[in-house]
Amino acid sequence: MSITSPEIGNGYLRQDGRIGLRNHVVALSTVALTDRVTERAVDHVPSALLLAPRWERGVRGRDASLQEHAVHAIANHPNTGAILAVTHDRRAADDLALALTNCGRPFEIVTLMGSGGYDTAIDIAVHALQRLTAQMQHTPRAPLRLADLTVALECGGSDASSATCANPAIGRFVDTLIAAGGTAIVSETAEFIGSDPVIHAQSESPSIAQAILACLEAEEAMMRADGTDYRGVNPTRENIEAGLSTLIEKTMGAVCKIGTSKFVGCLAFAQKPVSTGLYFMDTPFFSPVSLSGMVLSGAQVTLFAMGVYNPSGMPLAPTIKICGNPQTLSDWGAEIDVNVAGLIGGIVTLDMAAVAITDKLAALCAGSITHAERRGEGQLILPRTMPAL
Amino acid sequence: MKQTTQTIGERISLTVDPNDNVATLLDSAETLRRAAGMDISPAIPFGHKFALIPIPRGAQIIKYGVIIGTATADIAAGEHVHVHNIA
C-alpha cells in the first residue's frame, strides 16, 4: 500500500500480513452448552476476551454455514492473538481442530465432555488460556497505518445530533481513511432505504450500485410482505422520541457517515472485502448484529455514531463511541470516547472532528482502551434466517 | 451529501437544505423563538422538527433536500412536525 499512508501507532503483525490493533487471547464458546464453563474459566484469566454467543445446534443451511464461517473469521481476525475454542463433545472438537489448523496463531481446544468433571473442565480451560497468553507474548509488532485498517461504520441511538455531528464527523474521517488506502464498511440495509440517489452517485460502477439497490429492494419487499407498519420498529421508539419521524429521515442522517467516497463493492454478512475502499454490507439493522457482520469480515475497529446512549459493540474490535448530543454528553459522558458537540455551535469544524477520531485511534494503539472495552460491553450475534431443527 | 449549517443567535444551529420545509431544533425552543422571530412552540424538544412554512395536508415533507414523508394534517409554520402529523 501507499508509503505515504500515515502511521498511527504500533500494531500486531499476523501471518497473513494483516495488522491487529489488539492482541486478544480469545475464549470462544462454540455452542451454548459450554458458554457458562468458558465464562467461569475467563473469570480466572480476566485478560482473555470472552465470546459466548449462545450458538445453537440444529441450525440449518446458511445459518449453519455462518456459524462455521464465524469460527474461522474469529480465529483469523487481525485482533486475535491466540484462541481457545471450547466445545461440548469430541466430534465437534475434531471439526474445530480442522477449522483452526491453518489460523496462523496459537490455539487450543477444550472439550467439556472429555474433561472428566465440571471443575476439571474449568481447570483445563484456565491452563489453556494461561499457556496461550504466554505464547502470545511473542507476537511480532509492526507499524499500523491507516492503509492497514478496515473500519466498521455504525450508528445507534440515532437522533438529530447524529445527523449533524457524529455521522458527518465520521464521514470526514472516512474521506481521510480511504484517501490513505484504508477500508471502511457500512451496513444496516434497512437504514439505506430511500437513499437511492446517494447509492447511484456514490458507487464506482452501475453494477455495484445495482447490487446495493437489490439489497434495499429485497428489504423493502420483506417489509411489504409482512404487511406491518414498521414505524416503532425502525425508526425505533427511541429514535422517534429523539425526533426522527420516518425511516427515510433516519436514513439520510445515517448515510452521511460514508463521506464522499464511492462504494467499491457490496458484501454479504461477514464477507471479507477483496480490496481496499468503501464497502456496503447487507445486514439486519440491530447494531450488535450488523457490527458482528462487519467485525467478522475483518474490521479492526468500529466508529460508532451515537445520539442517545447505546451500549452496542462487537468486543473483538474496539468501539469508539462518538457523540454530539449535549444531553447525552452530560448524562453519559463517562461512556463517550470522542465528543463532537462543538460542531453544533461551529466551535469545532468537521476537519477537527476527523482529527480527533484519528487521535483516538493513535491513543488506542498506544494502549489506551475504549469505554466499551473498560465496561466489557459488546455482543457477538449472528442473524438467523431459517427455523432450527 | 451537502449539509448547510445555519447559525441563529449564539449557538443555535439548524441543518437545512435550501429546499427543506422543515428545520431541526438544536437548542431550546425559547431561545430559537427569540432569535428567529418565529412562533415556535416551546414544547418542541431538542432534535425535533418544526415547519418553516405552512404545509397543507397531503404535501411532502422535505428534509436534507429529500422527501422524508407526507403531511397527514395541515401544519402551520413553526408547528411541531413529527409522527402525529406526518407519515
CSV table of C-alpha atoms in Angstrom, one decimal:
chain,number,residue,atom,x,y,z
A,1,MET,CA,0.0,0.0,0.0
A,2,SER,CA,1.0,3.6,-0.4
A,3,ILE,CA,4.1,4.5,1.6
A,4,THR,CA,2.6,7.9,2.3
A,5,SER,CA,-0.2,6.4,4.4
A,6,PRO,CA,0.1,7.9,7.9
A,7,GLU,CA,1.3,5.7,10.6
A,8,ILE,CA,-1.0,5.8,13.7
A,9,GLY,CA,1.0,3.5,16.0
A,10,ASN,CA,2.3,0.1,16.6
A,11,GLY,CA,0.1,-3.0,15.8
A,12,TYR,CA,0.4,-6.8,15.9
A,13,LEU,CA,1.7,-8.5,12.7
A,14,ARG,CA,-0.2,-11.6,11.6
A,15,GLN,CA,1.0,-14.4,9.4
A,16,ASP,CA,-1.3,-13.3,6.6
A,17,GLY,CA,0.2,-9.8,6.6
A,18,ARG,CA,-2.7,-8.1,8.3
A,19,ILE,CA,-2.0,-5.9,11.3
A,20,GLY,CA,-4.0,-6.1,14.6
A,21,LEU,CA,-5.0,-3.2,16.7
A,22,ARG,CA,-5.4,-5.6,19.6
A,23,ASN,CA,-3.7,-8.8,20.6
A,24,HIS,CA,-6.5,-10.7,22.3
A,25,VAL,CA,-6.5,-14.2,23.7
A,26,VAL,CA,-10.0,-15.1,22.7
A,27,ALA,CA,-12.0,-17.6,24.7
A,28,LEU,CA,-14.7,-18.7,22.3
A,29,SER,CA,-17.5,-21.0,23.3
A,30,THR,CA,-18.7,-22.6,20.2
A,31,VAL,CA,-22.0,-24.0,21.5
A,32,ALA,CA,-24.4,-22.5,24.1
A,33,LEU,CA,-23.8,-25.7,26.3
A,34,THR,CA,-20.3,-24.5,27.0
A,35,ASP,CA,-20.9,-20.8,27.4
A,36,ARG,CA,-21.0,-20.9,31.2
A,37,VAL,CA,-17.9,-23.1,31.7
A,38,THR,CA,-16.0,-20.8,29.3
A,39,GLU,CA,-17.1,-17.8,31.3
A,40,ARG,CA,-16.0,-19.4,34.6
A,41,ALA,CA,-12.6,-20.1,33.0
A,42,VAL,CA,-12.3,-16.4,31.9
A,43,ASP,CA,-13.1,-15.4,35.5
A,44,HIS,CA,-9.6,-16.8,36.4
A,45,VAL,CA,-7.9,-15.2,33.3
A,46,PRO,CA,-9.6,-11.8,33.1
A,47,SER,CA,-7.2,-10.6,30.4
A,48,ALA,CA,-8.8,-13.1,28.0
A,49,LEU,CA,-11.7,-11.9,25.7
A,50,LEU,CA,-14.8,-13.9,26.3
A,51,LEU,CA,-17.1,-14.6,23.3
A,52,ALA,CA,-20.0,-16.8,24.4
A,53,PRO,CA,-22.6,-16.2,21.6
A,54,ARG,CA,-25.2,-18.8,22.7
A,55,TRP,CA,-24.9,-20.7,19.5
A,56,GLU,CA,-27.5,-23.4,19.0
A,57,ARG,CA,-27.3,-26.8,17.4
A,58,GLY,CA,-29.8,-27.8,14.8
A,59,VAL,CA,-29.4,-24.6,12.8
A,60,ARG,CA,-29.6,-25.2,9.1
A,61,GLY,CA,-28.4,-24.1,5.7
A,62,ARG,CA,-26.9,-20.6,5.6
A,63,ASP,CA,-27.3,-20.3,9.4
A,64,ALA,CA,-25.1,-23.4,9.9
A,65,SER,CA,-22.5,-22.2,7.4
A,66,LEU,CA,-22.4,-18.8,9.1
A,67,GLN,CA,-21.5,-20.4,12.5
A,68,GLU,CA,-18.7,-22.3,10.8
A,69,HIS,CA,-17.6,-19.2,9.0
A,70,ALA,CA,-17.7,-17.2,12.2
A,71,VAL,CA,-15.3,-19.6,14.0
A,72,HIS,CA,-12.9,-19.3,11.1
A,73,ALA,CA,-13.3,-15.5,11.0
A,74,ILE,CA,-12.7,-15.1,14.7
A,75,ALA,CA,-9.6,-17.3,14.6
A,76,ASN,CA,-8.2,-15.4,11.6
A,77,HIS,CA,-9.2,-11.9,12.8
A,78,PRO,CA,-6.3,-9.4,12.9
A,79,ASN,CA,-7.1,-8.6,16.6
A,80,THR,CA,-6.9,-12.3,17.6
A,81,GLY,CA,-3.5,-13.2,19.0
A,82,ALA,CA,-4.5,-16.7,20.2
A,83,ILE,CA,-7.7,-18.6,20.6
A,84,LEU,CA,-9.2,-21.1,22.9
A,85,ALA,CA,-12.2,-22.8,21.4
A,86,VAL,CA,-14.5,-24.6,23.8
A,87,THR,CA,-17.0,-27.3,22.7
A,88,HIS,CA,-19.1,-30.0,24.1
A,89,ASP,CA,-18.1,-33.3,22.6
A,90,ARG,CA,-15.2,-35.0,20.8
A,91,ARG,CA,-16.7,-35.0,17.4
A,92,ALA,CA,-17.3,-31.2,17.5
A,93,ALA,CA,-13.7,-30.9,18.7
A,94,ASP,CA,-12.4,-32.8,15.7
A,95,ASP,CA,-14.3,-30.4,13.4
A,96,LEU,CA,-12.8,-27.4,15.3
A,97,ALA,CA,-9.3,-28.8,15.0
A,98,LEU,CA,-9.7,-28.8,11.2
A,99,ALA,CA,-11.1,-25.3,11.2
A,100,LEU,CA,-8.3,-23.9,13.3
A,101,THR,CA,-5.3,-25.8,11.9
A,102,ASN,CA,-4.3,-23.0,9.5
A,103,CYS,CA,-5.2,-20.0,11.6
A,104,GLY,CA,-1.6,-19.0,12.0
A,105,ARG,CA,-1.7,-18.3,15.7
A,106,PRO,CA,-1.6,-20.4,18.9
A,107,PHE,CA,-4.8,-22.2,19.5
A,108,GLU,CA,-6.2,-24.8,21.9
A,109,ILE,CA,-9.4,-26.8,22.0
A,110,VAL,CA,-11.2,-27.9,25.2
A,111,THR,CA,-14.0,-30.5,25.2
A,112,LEU,CA,-16.4,-30.3,28.1
A,113,MET,CA,-17.5,-34.0,27.9
A,114,GLY,CA,-13.9,-35.1,27.6
A,115,SER,CA,-12.8,-33.3,30.8
A,116,GLY,CA,-14.0,-35.7,33.4
A,117,GLY,CA,-15.9,-33.2,35.5
A,118,TYR,CA,-17.0,-29.6,35.6
A,119,ASP,CA,-14.3,-28.3,37.9
A,120,THR,CA,-11.7,-30.2,35.9
A,121,ALA,CA,-13.1,-28.6,32.7
A,122,ILE,CA,-12.7,-25.1,34.1
A,123,ASP,CA,-9.1,-26.0,35.2
A,124,ILE,CA,-8.2,-27.3,31.8
A,125,ALA,CA,-9.6,-24.2,30.1
A,126,VAL,CA,-7.8,-21.9,32.6
A,127,HIS,CA,-4.5,-23.6,32.0
A,128,ALA,CA,-5.0,-23.4,28.2
A,129,LEU,CA,-5.7,-19.7,28.5
A,130,GLN,CA,-2.6,-19.2,30.6
A,131,ARG,CA,-0.5,-21.1,28.1
A,132,LEU,CA,-1.9,-19.2,25.1
A,133,THR,CA,-1.3,-15.9,27.0
A,134,ALA,CA,2.3,-16.8,27.5
A,135,GLN,CA,2.8,-17.9,23.8
A,136,MET,CA,1.2,-14.7,22.6
A,137,GLN,CA,3.8,-12.5,24.2
A,138,HIS,CA,6.0,-13.3,21.2
A,139,THR,CA,3.6,-11.8,18.7
A,140,PRO,CA,5.7,-9.6,16.4
A,141,ARG,CA,4.9,-5.9,16.3
A,142,ALA,CA,4.6,-3.8,13.1
A,143,PRO,CA,3.6,-0.2,12.3
A,144,LEU,CA,-0.1,0.2,11.9
A,145,ARG,CA,-1.0,2.7,9.1
A,146,LEU,CA,-4.4,4.0,8.1
A,147,ALA,CA,-3.9,1.8,5.0
A,148,ASP,CA,-3.8,-1.3,7.2
A,149,LEU,CA,-7.2,-0.5,8.8
A,150,THR,CA,-10.6,-1.8,8.0
A,151,VAL,CA,-13.1,0.3,9.9
A,152,ALA,CA,-16.7,-0.7,10.7
A,153,LEU,CA,-19.1,2.3,10.5
A,154,GLU,CA,-22.1,2.2,12.7
A,155,CYS,CA,-24.7,4.4,14.3
A,156,GLY,CA,-27.0,3.7,17.2
A,157,GLY,CA,-29.5,5.7,19.3
A,158,SER,CA,-29.8,8.0,16.3
A,159,ASP,CA,-31.3,11.4,16.8
A,160,ALA,CA,-30.9,14.8,15.1
A,161,SER,CA,-27.4,15.3,16.6
A,162,SER,CA,-26.2,12.0,14.9
A,163,ALA,CA,-27.1,13.6,11.5
A,164,THR,CA,-25.5,16.9,12.3
A,165,CYS,CA,-22.4,15.9,14.4
A,166,ALA,CA,-21.3,12.3,14.8
A,167,ASN,CA,-22.2,10.9,11.4
A,168,PRO,CA,-20.7,13.9,9.4
A,169,ALA,CA,-17.6,13.7,11.6
A,170,ILE,CA,-17.2,10.0,10.8
A,171,GLY,CA,-17.8,10.8,7.1
A,172,ARG,CA,-14.9,13.3,7.1
A,173,PHE,CA,-12.6,10.8,8.8
A,174,VAL,CA,-13.6,8.1,6.2
A,175,ASP,CA,-12.6,10.5,3.4
A,176,THR,CA,-9.1,10.6,5.0
A,177,LEU,CA,-9.0,6.9,5.6
A,178,ILE,CA,-10.0,6.0,2.0
A,179,ALA,CA,-7.6,8.6,0.6
A,180,ALA,CA,-4.8,6.9,2.6
A,181,GLY,CA,-5.6,3.5,1.2
A,182,GLY,CA,-7.7,2.2,4.0
A,183,THR,CA,-11.0,0.3,4.0
A,184,ALA,CA,-14.4,1.1,5.5
A,185,ILE,CA,-17.6,-0.9,5.7
A,186,VAL,CA,-21.1,0.4,6.3
A,187,SER,CA,-24.1,-1.8,6.9
A,188,GLU,CA,-27.7,-1.9,8.1
A,189,THR,CA,-29.7,-2.4,4.9
A,190,ALA,CA,-32.9,-1.0,6.3
A,191,GLU,CA,-31.2,2.3,7.1
A,192,PHE,CA,-30.3,2.8,3.5
A,193,ILE,CA,-33.9,2.6,2.3
A,194,GLY,CA,-34.7,5.9,0.4
A,195,SER,CA,-31.0,6.6,-0.3
A,196,ASP,CA,-31.1,5.5,-3.9
A,197,PRO,CA,-29.8,8.9,-5.3
A,198,VAL,CA,-26.8,8.6,-2.9
A,199,ILE,CA,-26.1,5.0,-3.9
A,200,HIS,CA,-26.2,5.9,-7.6
A,201,ALA,CA,-24.0,8.9,-7.1
A,202,GLN,CA,-21.5,7.2,-4.8
A,203,SER,CA,-20.9,3.8,-6.5
A,204,GLU,CA,-17.8,3.1,-8.5
A,205,SER,CA,-19.8,1.4,-11.2
A,206,PRO,CA,-23.5,0.9,-12.1
A,207,SER,CA,-23.2,-2.8,-11.3
A,208,ILE,CA,-22.1,-2.0,-7.7
A,209,ALA,CA,-25.0,0.4,-7.4
A,210,GLN,CA,-27.3,-2.3,-8.7
A,211,ALA,CA,-26.0,-4.9,-6.2
A,212,ILE,CA,-26.6,-2.5,-3.3
A,213,LEU,CA,-30.0,-1.4,-4.5
A,214,ALA,CA,-31.0,-5.1,-4.9
A,215,CYS,CA,-30.3,-5.5,-1.2
A,216,LEU,CA,-32.6,-2.5,-0.4
A,217,GLU,CA,-35.3,-3.8,-2.7
A,218,ALA,CA,-35.2,-7.2,-1.0
A,219,GLU,CA,-35.5,-5.5,2.3
A,220,GLU,CA,-38.5,-3.4,1.2
A,221,ALA,CA,-40.2,-6.4,-0.3
A,222,MET,CA,-39.7,-8.3,3.0
A,223,MET,CA,-41.3,-5.4,4.9
A,224,ARG,CA,-44.2,-5.2,2.4
A,225,ALA,CA,-44.8,-8.9,2.5
A,226,ASP,CA,-45.2,-8.7,6.3
A,227,GLY,CA,-48.0,-6.2,5.9
A,228,THR,CA,-46.8,-4.5,9.1
A,229,ASP,CA,-46.4,-0.8,9.8
A,230,TYR,CA,-42.7,-0.8,10.9
A,231,ARG,CA,-42.8,2.6,12.4
A,232,GLY,CA,-41.8,2.0,16.0
A,233,VAL,CA,-39.6,-0.9,14.9
A,234,ASN,CA,-37.4,1.3,12.7
A,235,PRO,CA,-37.2,4.1,13.3
A,236,THR,CA,-37.2,2.7,16.8
A,237,ARG,CA,-39.3,4.1,19.7
A,238,GLU,CA,-36.1,5.8,21.0
A,239,ASN,CA,-35.4,7.3,17.5
A,240,ILE,CA,-39.0,8.7,17.5
A,241,GLU,CA,-38.6,10.1,21.0
A,242,ALA,CA,-35.4,11.7,19.8
A,243,GLY,CA,-37.2,13.5,17.0
A,244,LEU,CA,-36.9,11.2,13.9
A,245,SER,CA,-40.3,10.6,12.3
A,246,THR,CA,-39.7,8.4,9.3
A,247,LEU,CA,-37.3,5.7,8.1
A,248,ILE,CA,-36.1,7.9,5.2
A,249,GLU,CA,-35.3,10.7,7.6
A,250,LYS,CA,-33.2,8.4,9.7
A,251,THR,CA,-31.6,7.0,6.5
A,252,MET,CA,-30.5,10.4,5.3
A,253,GLY,CA,-28.9,11.2,8.7
A,254,ALA,CA,-27.1,7.9,8.7
A,255,VAL,CA,-25.8,7.9,5.2
A,256,CYS,CA,-23.5,10.9,5.6
A,257,LYS,CA,-21.1,8.7,7.6
A,258,ILE,CA,-19.8,7.3,4.4
A,259,GLY,CA,-18.3,10.7,3.4
A,260,THR,CA,-17.7,11.4,-0.2
A,261,SER,CA,-16.1,8.1,-1.3
A,262,LYS,CA,-17.6,5.7,-3.7
A,263,PHE,CA,-18.6,2.2,-3.0
A,264,VAL,CA,-16.3,-0.4,-4.5
A,265,GLY,CA,-18.4,-3.4,-3.5
A,266,CYS,CA,-21.4,-5.0,-1.9
A,267,LEU,CA,-20.7,-7.7,0.7
A,268,ALA,CA,-22.9,-10.4,2.3
A,269,PHE,CA,-23.0,-10.7,6.1
A,270,ALA,CA,-19.4,-11.3,7.4
A,271,GLN,CA,-17.9,-11.5,3.9
A,272,LYS,CA,-14.3,-10.3,3.7
A,273,PRO,CA,-13.6,-7.3,1.4
A,274,VAL,CA,-11.4,-8.2,-1.5
A,275,SER,CA,-9.7,-4.8,-1.9
A,276,THR,CA,-9.4,-1.5,0.0
A,277,GLY,CA,-12.0,1.2,-0.3
A,278,LEU,CA,-15.6,1.7,0.8
A,279,TYR,CA,-17.9,-1.3,1.1
A,280,PHE,CA,-21.6,-1.8,1.7
A,281,MET,CA,-22.6,-4.9,3.7
A,282,ASP,CA,-26.1,-6.4,3.6
A,283,THR,CA,-27.1,-6.9,7.3
A,284,PRO,CA,-30.0,-6.5,9.7
A,285,PHE,CA,-30.3,-3.1,11.4
A,286,PHE,CA,-29.9,-4.2,15.0
A,287,SER,CA,-26.4,-2.8,15.9
A,288,PRO,CA,-24.9,-5.8,17.7
A,289,VAL,CA,-25.8,-7.9,14.6
A,290,SER,CA,-24.6,-5.5,12.0
A,291,LEU,CA,-21.4,-4.9,13.9
A,292,SER,CA,-20.9,-8.7,14.2
A,293,GLY,CA,-21.0,-8.9,10.5
A,294,MET,CA,-18.6,-6.1,9.8
A,295,VAL,CA,-16.1,-7.2,12.5
A,296,LEU,CA,-16.2,-10.8,11.4
A,297,SER,CA,-15.3,-9.6,7.9
A,298,GLY,CA,-12.0,-8.3,9.4
A,299,ALA,CA,-12.7,-4.8,10.7
A,300,GLN,CA,-10.1,-4.0,13.5
A,301,VAL,CA,-12.1,-1.0,14.9
A,302,THR,CA,-15.6,0.4,14.9
A,303,LEU,CA,-16.6,4.0,14.7
A,304,PHE,CA,-20.0,4.3,16.4
A,305,ALA,CA,-22.0,7.5,16.0
A,306,MET,CA,-24.3,7.9,18.9
A,307,GLY,CA,-27.2,10.2,19.6
A,308,VAL,CA,-28.7,8.8,22.8
A,309,TYR,CA,-26.6,6.2,24.6
A,310,ASN,CA,-26.3,2.8,23.1
A,311,PRO,CA,-24.0,0.0,24.5
A,312,SER,CA,-23.5,-1.9,21.3
A,313,GLY,CA,-20.1,-3.1,20.1
A,314,MET,CA,-18.6,-6.3,18.8
A,315,PRO,CA,-16.0,-6.9,21.5
A,316,LEU,CA,-13.2,-8.3,19.2
A,317,ALA,CA,-12.8,-4.7,17.8
A,318,PRO,CA,-12.7,-1.7,20.0
A,319,THR,CA,-15.8,0.5,19.6
A,320,ILE,CA,-15.1,4.2,19.5
A,321,LYS,CA,-18.3,6.0,20.7
A,322,ILE,CA,-18.7,9.4,19.0
A,323,CYS,CA,-21.4,11.7,20.2
A,324,GLY,CA,-22.6,15.3,19.6
A,325,ASN,CA,-25.8,15.3,21.7
A,326,PRO,CA,-25.2,17.8,24.7
A,327,GLN,CA,-27.7,16.0,26.8
A,328,THR,CA,-26.2,12.5,26.2
A,329,LEU,CA,-22.7,14.0,26.9
A,330,SER,CA,-24.0,15.4,30.1
A,331,ASP,CA,-25.7,12.2,31.3
A,332,TRP,CA,-23.4,9.5,29.7
A,333,GLY,CA,-20.2,11.5,29.2
A,334,ALA,CA,-18.2,8.8,31.0
A,335,GLU,CA,-19.1,6.3,28.2
A,336,ILE,CA,-18.2,8.6,25.2
A,337,ASP,CA,-14.8,8.4,23.6
A,338,VAL,CA,-15.0,11.4,21.2
A,339,ASN,CA,-17.1,14.5,21.9
A,340,VAL,CA,-18.2,16.3,18.7
A,341,ALA,CA,-20.8,18.5,20.3
A,342,GLY,CA,-18.7,21.5,19.3
A,343,LEU,CA,-19.9,21.0,15.7
A,344,ILE,CA,-23.4,22.3,16.8
A,345,GLY,CA,-22.2,25.8,17.6
A,346,GLY,CA,-19.4,25.9,14.9
A,347,ILE,CA,-16.7,25.8,17.7
A,348,VAL,CA,-15.3,22.7,16.0
A,349,THR,CA,-15.0,22.0,12.3
A,350,LEU,CA,-15.5,18.6,10.6
A,351,ASP,CA,-11.8,18.5,9.9
A,352,MET,CA,-11.0,19.0,13.6
A,353,ALA,CA,-13.6,16.3,14.5
A,354,ALA,CA,-11.9,13.9,12.0
A,355,VAL,CA,-8.5,14.6,13.5
A,356,ALA,CA,-10.0,13.9,17.0
A,357,ILE,CA,-11.0,10.4,15.7
A,358,THR,CA,-7.5,9.8,14.3
A,359,ASP,CA,-6.0,10.9,17.6
A,360,LYS,CA,-8.3,8.4,19.4
A,361,LEU,CA,-7.1,5.6,17.1
A,362,ALA,CA,-3.5,6.5,17.9
A,363,ALA,CA,-4.3,6.5,21.6
A,364,LEU,CA,-5.8,3.0,21.3
A,365,CYS,CA,-2.7,1.8,19.5
A,366,ALA,CA,-0.6,3.3,22.4
A,367,GLY,CA,-2.5,1.1,24.8
A,368,SER,CA,-5.5,3.2,26.0
A,369,ILE,CA,-8.9,1.4,25.9
A,370,THR,CA,-12.3,2.5,24.8
A,371,HIS,CA,-15.1,2.9,27.3
A,372,ALA,CA,-16.9,-0.1,25.9
A,373,GLU,CA,-13.7,-2.2,26.5
A,374,ARG,CA,-13.4,-0.8,30.0
A,375,ARG,CA,-17.0,-2.0,30.7
A,376,GLY,CA,-16.6,-5.3,28.9
A,377,GLU,CA,-19.6,-4.1,26.7
A,378,GLY,CA,-20.5,-5.6,23.4
A,379,GLN,CA,-22.1,-8.6,21.8
A,380,LEU,CA,-21.5,-11.2,19.1
A,381,ILE,CA,-24.8,-12.0,17.5
A,382,LEU,CA,-25.4,-13.8,14.2
A,383,PRO,CA,-28.6,-13.3,12.2
A,384,ARG,CA,-31.0,-16.3,11.9
A,385,THR,CA,-32.6,-16.9,8.5
A,386,MET,CA,-34.3,-20.3,8.9
A,387,PRO,CA,-36.0,-22.1,11.8
A,388,ALA,CA,-33.7,-24.6,13.6
A,389,LEU,CA,-34.4,-28.3,13.6
B,1,MET,CA,-24.2,14.7,0.8
B,2,LYS,CA,-24.2,18.5,1.3
B,3,GLN,CA,-25.2,20.0,4.7
B,4,THR,CA,-25.7,23.7,5.2
B,5,THR,CA,-25.4,24.8,8.8
B,6,GLN,CA,-27.3,27.9,9.6
B,7,THR,CA,-26.5,29.6,12.9
B,8,ILE,CA,-29.0,31.8,14.6
B,9,GLY,CA,-28.1,33.7,17.8
B,10,GLU,CA,-25.3,32.4,19.9
B,11,ARG,CA,-25.2,28.6,19.5
B,12,ILE,CA,-28.3,27.5,17.7
B,13,SER,CA,-27.7,25.5,14.6
B,14,LEU,CA,-30.1,24.2,12.0
B,15,THR,CA,-29.0,21.8,9.3
B,16,VAL,CA,-31.1,22.6,6.3
B,17,ASP,CA,-31.1,22.1,2.5
B,18,PRO,CA,-32.4,25.2,0.7
B,19,ASN,CA,-35.5,23.2,-0.4
B,20,ASP,CA,-36.4,22.0,3.1
B,21,ASN,CA,-39.7,22.9,4.5
B,22,VAL,CA,-38.8,21.7,8.0
B,23,ALA,CA,-35.8,22.5,10.2
B,24,THR,CA,-34.3,20.8,13.2
B,25,LEU,CA,-34.2,22.4,16.6
B,26,LEU,CA,-30.8,22.1,18.2
B,27,ASP,CA,-31.3,24.5,21.1
B,28,SER,CA,-34.2,25.4,23.4
B,29,ALA,CA,-37.4,26.5,21.7
B,30,GLU,CA,-37.5,29.7,23.7
B,31,THR,CA,-34.0,30.7,22.5
B,32,LEU,CA,-35.0,29.9,19.0
B,33,ARG,CA,-38.3,31.8,19.2
B,34,ARG,CA,-36.4,34.9,20.3
B,35,ALA,CA,-33.6,34.5,17.8
B,36,ALA,CA,-35.6,33.6,14.8
B,37,GLY,CA,-38.6,35.8,15.4
B,38,MET,CA,-40.8,32.8,14.7
B,39,ASP,CA,-43.6,31.4,16.7
B,40,ILE,CA,-42.1,28.1,17.7
B,41,SER,CA,-43.9,26.1,20.4
B,42,PRO,CA,-41.7,26.0,23.5
B,43,ALA,CA,-42.8,22.3,23.9
B,44,ILE,CA,-40.8,21.1,20.9
B,45,PRO,CA,-37.8,19.2,22.3
B,46,PHE,CA,-34.2,19.3,21.2
B,47,GLY,CA,-33.6,17.4,17.9
B,48,HIS,CA,-37.3,17.6,16.8
B,49,LYS,CA,-38.5,19.4,13.7
B,50,PHE,CA,-40.8,22.4,13.1
B,51,ALA,CA,-42.3,23.6,9.9
B,52,LEU,CA,-40.5,26.6,8.2
B,53,ILE,CA,-43.6,27.4,6.1
B,54,PRO,CA,-47.3,26.3,6.3
B,55,ILE,CA,-47.6,22.7,5.0
B,56,PRO,CA,-51.0,21.6,3.9
B,57,ARG,CA,-52.3,18.1,4.4
B,58,GLY,CA,-51.0,15.7,1.7
B,59,ALA,CA,-47.9,17.9,1.0
B,60,GLN,CA,-44.4,16.4,1.0
B,61,ILE,CA,-42.2,16.9,4.0
B,62,ILE,CA,-38.7,17.8,2.7
B,63,LYS,CA,-35.5,17.5,4.9
B,64,TYR,CA,-31.9,17.1,3.6
B,65,GLY,CA,-33.5,18.1,0.3
B,66,VAL,CA,-35.3,14.7,0.0
B,67,ILE,CA,-38.9,13.7,0.7
B,68,ILE,CA,-39.0,12.1,4.2
B,69,GLY,CA,-42.8,11.9,4.4
B,70,THR,CA,-46.2,13.3,3.8
B,71,ALA,CA,-48.3,15.7,6.0
B,72,THR,CA,-51.3,13.8,7.4
B,73,ALA,CA,-52.8,17.1,8.7
B,74,ASP,CA,-52.5,20.9,7.9
B,75,ILE,CA,-49.3,22.1,9.6
B,76,ALA,CA,-48.8,25.8,10.5
B,77,ALA,CA,-45.4,27.5,10.2
B,78,GLY,CA,-43.5,26.9,13.4
B,79,GLU,CA,-45.6,23.9,14.4
B,80,HIS,CA,-44.0,20.7,15.6
B,81,VAL,CA,-43.6,18.2,12.7
B,82,HIS,CA,-43.4,14.6,13.9
B,83,VAL,CA,-45.3,11.2,13.9
B,84,HIS,CA,-48.6,12.9,14.9
B,85,ASN,CA,-48.8,14.8,11.6
B,86,ILE,CA,-46.6,13.1,9.1
B,87,ALA,CA,-46.3,9.6,7.7
